[in-house]
Coordinates of C-alpha atoms in Angstrom, one line a residue:
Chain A
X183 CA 68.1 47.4 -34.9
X184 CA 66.4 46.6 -38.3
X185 CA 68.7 47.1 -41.4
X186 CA 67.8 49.0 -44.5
X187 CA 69.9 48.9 -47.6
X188 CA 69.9 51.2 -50.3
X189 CA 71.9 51.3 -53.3
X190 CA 73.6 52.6 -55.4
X191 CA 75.5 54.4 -52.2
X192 CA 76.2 57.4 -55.0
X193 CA 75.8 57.4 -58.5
X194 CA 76.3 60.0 -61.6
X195 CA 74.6 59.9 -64.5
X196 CA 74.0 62.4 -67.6
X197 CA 71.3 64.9 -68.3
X198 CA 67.8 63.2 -69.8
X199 CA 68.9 59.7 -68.6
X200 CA 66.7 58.1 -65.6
X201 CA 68.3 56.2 -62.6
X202 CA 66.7 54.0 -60.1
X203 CA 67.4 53.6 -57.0
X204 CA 66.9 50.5 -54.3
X205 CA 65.8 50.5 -51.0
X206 CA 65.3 47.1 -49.5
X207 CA 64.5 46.0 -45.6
X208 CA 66.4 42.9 -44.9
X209 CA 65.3 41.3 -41.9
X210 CA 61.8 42.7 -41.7
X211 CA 59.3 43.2 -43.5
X212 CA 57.9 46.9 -44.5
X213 CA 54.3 47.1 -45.7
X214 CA 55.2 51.5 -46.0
X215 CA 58.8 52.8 -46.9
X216 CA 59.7 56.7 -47.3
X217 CA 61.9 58.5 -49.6
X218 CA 63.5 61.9 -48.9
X219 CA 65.6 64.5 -50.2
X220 CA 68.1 66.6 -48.8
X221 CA 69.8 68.9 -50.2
X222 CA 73.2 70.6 -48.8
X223 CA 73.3 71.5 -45.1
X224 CA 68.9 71.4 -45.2
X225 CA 66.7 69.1 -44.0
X226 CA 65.3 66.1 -45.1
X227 CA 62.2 66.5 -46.9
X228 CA 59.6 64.4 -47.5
X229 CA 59.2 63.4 -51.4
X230 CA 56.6 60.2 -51.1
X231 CA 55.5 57.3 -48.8
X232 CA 55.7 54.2 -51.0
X233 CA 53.0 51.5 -49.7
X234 CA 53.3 47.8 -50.9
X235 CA 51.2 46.8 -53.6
X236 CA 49.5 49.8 -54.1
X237 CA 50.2 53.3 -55.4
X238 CA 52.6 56.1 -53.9
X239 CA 51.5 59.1 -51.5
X240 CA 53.0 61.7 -53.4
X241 CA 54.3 65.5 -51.0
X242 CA 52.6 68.5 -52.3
X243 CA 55.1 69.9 -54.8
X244 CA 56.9 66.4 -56.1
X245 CA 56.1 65.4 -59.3
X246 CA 54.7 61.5 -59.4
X247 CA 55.8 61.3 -63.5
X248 CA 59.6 62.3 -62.8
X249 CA 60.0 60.4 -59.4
X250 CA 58.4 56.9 -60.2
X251 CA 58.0 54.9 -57.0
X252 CA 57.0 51.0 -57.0
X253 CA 56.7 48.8 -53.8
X254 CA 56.2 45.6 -55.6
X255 CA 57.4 43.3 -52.3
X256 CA 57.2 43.7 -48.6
X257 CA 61.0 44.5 -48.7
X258 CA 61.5 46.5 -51.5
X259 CA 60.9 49.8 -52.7
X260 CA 62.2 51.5 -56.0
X261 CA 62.8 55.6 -56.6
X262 CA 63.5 56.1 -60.3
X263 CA 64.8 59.6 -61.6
X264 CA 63.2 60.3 -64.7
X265 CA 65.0 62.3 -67.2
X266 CA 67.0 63.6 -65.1
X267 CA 68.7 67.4 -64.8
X268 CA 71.8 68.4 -63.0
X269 CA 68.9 70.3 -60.2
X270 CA 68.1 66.7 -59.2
X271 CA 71.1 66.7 -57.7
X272 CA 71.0 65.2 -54.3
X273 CA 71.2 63.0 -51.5
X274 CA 68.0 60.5 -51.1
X275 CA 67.4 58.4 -48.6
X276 CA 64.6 55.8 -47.9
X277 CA 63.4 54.6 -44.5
X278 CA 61.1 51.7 -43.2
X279 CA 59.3 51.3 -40.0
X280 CA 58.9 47.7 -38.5
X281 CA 55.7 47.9 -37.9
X282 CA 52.3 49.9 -37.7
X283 CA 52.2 52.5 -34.9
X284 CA 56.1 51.8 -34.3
X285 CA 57.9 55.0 -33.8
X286 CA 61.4 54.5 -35.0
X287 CA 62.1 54.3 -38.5
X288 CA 65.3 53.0 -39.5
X289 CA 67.4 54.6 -42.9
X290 CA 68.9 53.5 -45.5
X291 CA 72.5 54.5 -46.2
X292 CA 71.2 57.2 -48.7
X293 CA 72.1 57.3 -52.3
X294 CA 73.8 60.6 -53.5
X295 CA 72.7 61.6 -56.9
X296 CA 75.0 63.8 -59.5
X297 CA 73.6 65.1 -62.8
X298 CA 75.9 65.9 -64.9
Chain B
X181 CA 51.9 73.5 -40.7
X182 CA 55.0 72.6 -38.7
X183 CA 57.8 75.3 -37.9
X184 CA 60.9 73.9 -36.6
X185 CA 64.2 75.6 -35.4
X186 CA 67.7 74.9 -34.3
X187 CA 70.8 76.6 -34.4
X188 CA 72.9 76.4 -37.8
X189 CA 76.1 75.4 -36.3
X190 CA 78.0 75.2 -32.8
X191 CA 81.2 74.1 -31.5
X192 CA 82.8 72.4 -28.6
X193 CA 85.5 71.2 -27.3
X194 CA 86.2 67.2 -26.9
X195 CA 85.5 66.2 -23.2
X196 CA 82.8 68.9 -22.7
X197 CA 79.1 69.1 -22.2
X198 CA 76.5 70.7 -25.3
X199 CA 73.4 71.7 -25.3
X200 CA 71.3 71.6 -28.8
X201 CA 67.9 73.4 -28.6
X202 CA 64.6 72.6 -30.7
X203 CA 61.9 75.1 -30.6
X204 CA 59.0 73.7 -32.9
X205 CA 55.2 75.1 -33.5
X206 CA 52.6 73.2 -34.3
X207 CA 49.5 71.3 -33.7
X208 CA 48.4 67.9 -32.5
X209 CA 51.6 67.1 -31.3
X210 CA 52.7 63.5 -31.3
X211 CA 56.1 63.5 -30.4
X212 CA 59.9 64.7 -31.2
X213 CA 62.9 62.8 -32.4
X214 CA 66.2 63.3 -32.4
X215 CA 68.7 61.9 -35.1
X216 CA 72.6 61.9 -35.6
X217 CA 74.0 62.2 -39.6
X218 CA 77.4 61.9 -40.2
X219 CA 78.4 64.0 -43.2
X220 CA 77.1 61.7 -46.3
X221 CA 75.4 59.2 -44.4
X222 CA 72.5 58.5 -43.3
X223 CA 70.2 59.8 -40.1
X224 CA 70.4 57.7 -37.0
X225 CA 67.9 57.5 -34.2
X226 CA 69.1 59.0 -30.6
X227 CA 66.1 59.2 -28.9
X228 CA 62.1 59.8 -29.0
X229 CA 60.5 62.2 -26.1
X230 CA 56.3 62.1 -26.3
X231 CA 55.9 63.4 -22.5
X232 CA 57.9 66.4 -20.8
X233 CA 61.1 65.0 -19.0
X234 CA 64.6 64.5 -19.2
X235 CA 65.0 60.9 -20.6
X236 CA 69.0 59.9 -20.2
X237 CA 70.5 57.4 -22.6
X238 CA 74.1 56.8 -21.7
X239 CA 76.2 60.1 -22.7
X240 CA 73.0 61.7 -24.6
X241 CA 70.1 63.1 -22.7
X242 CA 66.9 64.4 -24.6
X243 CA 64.5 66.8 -22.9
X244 CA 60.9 67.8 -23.6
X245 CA 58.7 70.8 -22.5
X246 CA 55.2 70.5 -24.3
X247 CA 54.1 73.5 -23.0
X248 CA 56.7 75.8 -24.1
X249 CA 57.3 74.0 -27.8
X250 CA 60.9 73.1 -26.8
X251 CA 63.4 70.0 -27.0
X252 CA 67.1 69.8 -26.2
X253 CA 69.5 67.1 -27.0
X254 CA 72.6 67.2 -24.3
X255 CA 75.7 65.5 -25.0
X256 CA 78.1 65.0 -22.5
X257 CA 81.9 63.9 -22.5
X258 CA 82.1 65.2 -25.7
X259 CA 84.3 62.7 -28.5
X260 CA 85.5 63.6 -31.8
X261 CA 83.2 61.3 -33.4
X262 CA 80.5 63.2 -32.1
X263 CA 81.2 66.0 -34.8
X264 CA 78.0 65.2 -36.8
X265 CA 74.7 67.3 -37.5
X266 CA 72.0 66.4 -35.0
X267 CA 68.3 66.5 -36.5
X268 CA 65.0 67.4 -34.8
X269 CA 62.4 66.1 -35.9
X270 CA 58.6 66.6 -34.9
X271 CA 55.4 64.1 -35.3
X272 CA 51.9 65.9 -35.2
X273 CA 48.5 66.0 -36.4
X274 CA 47.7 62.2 -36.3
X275 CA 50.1 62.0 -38.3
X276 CA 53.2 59.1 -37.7
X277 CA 55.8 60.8 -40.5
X278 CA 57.9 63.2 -38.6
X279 CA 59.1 66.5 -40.3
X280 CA 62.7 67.3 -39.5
X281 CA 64.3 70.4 -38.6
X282 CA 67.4 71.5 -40.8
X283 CA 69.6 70.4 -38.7
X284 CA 72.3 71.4 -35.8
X285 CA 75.7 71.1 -37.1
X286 CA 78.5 70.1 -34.2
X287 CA 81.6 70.5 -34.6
X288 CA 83.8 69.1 -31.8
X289 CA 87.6 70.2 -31.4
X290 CA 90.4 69.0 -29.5

């Protein structure tokens, strides 16, 4: 199957400081990529579909100024934490699809977030 | 909206046969998943089910009743490693982004 990479794999960082996070596709190319959330023993839920070279689809509810996507290359997509607070704790994940209409979507390793 | 639901938790015992339900409501649907997570890892794609049937894929079996709103994912021969939470997740409304369920955490003894 494809791979998608994320990193960091977990990172902590201190109240009011922003952290990005990486998502790339490395043996395909992913016009769309998603980024989730998911909190402890719940479900994933949807934050934003990041689309190459244009902006972010933002979920009802998830702020576009504190979760800054950017899907500058066909196999990259960034999440960056704005000013973050120790209730943005969590575990993201991104995932890419190969393709338009294909229906499995392949995840990054997830990046688990500590505000301290 | 979507509405999805599994059980919480359940247990088994290694070299045994489980059963995980899905009952979802919603409309236009397009299809149901079914992921495996390991605890800190990321999800990872069992099967896909877009008509009713039983589709069989090596020890893990997915099943799919349009009609009643239902899925099951049956695991058979049961290992340790199995101990994961399985995720069901459902694609509707023209949509191709699935919503997931919260999750059925298995927990496999010896």
């Amino acid at each position: 199957g494809a791979v998608v990479s994320q990193h960091p794999s977990w990172v902590i960082c201190k109240s009011g400081t922003s952290v990005k996070i990486e998502c790339r596709s490395l043996d395909f190319q992913a016009t769309t990529m998603f980024w989730y959330r998911q909190f402890p023993k719940q479900s994933l839920m949807l934050m934003a579909t990041s689309n190459e070279g244009s902006k972010a689809t933002y979920e009802q509810g998830v702020e576009k100024d504190k979760f800054l996507i950017n899907h500058a290359s066909l196999t990259l997509s960034t999440l960056t934490v704005t000013s973050a607070h120790p209730e943005d704790s969590s575990f993201y994940i991104c995932s890419a699809r190969l393709q338009q209409g294909s229906t499995e979507a392949f995840f990054g390793q997830g990046t688990r977030l500590t505000v301290v | 909206g979507q509405n999805i639901d599994q059980p919480t938790e359940m247990t088994a015992t290694e070299g045994a046969i489980v059963q995980i339900n899905c009952t979802y409501q919603t409309s236009g649907f397009n299809g149901l998943f079914w992921y495996q997570q390991h605890a800190g890892e990321a999800p990872t794609f069992l099967s896909y089910n877009v008509l009713d049937g039983l589709e069989e894929k090596g020890r893990f079996s997915s099943f799919l009743s349009r009609s009643k709103g239902y899925s099951y994912l049956l695991l058979k021969e049961l290992q340790m490693k199995d101990s994961a939470s399985y995720l069901c997740a459902v694609r509707s409304g023209g949509s191709y982004i699935p919503t997931f369920g919260r999750g059925t955490s298995l927990i496999v003894h010896p």
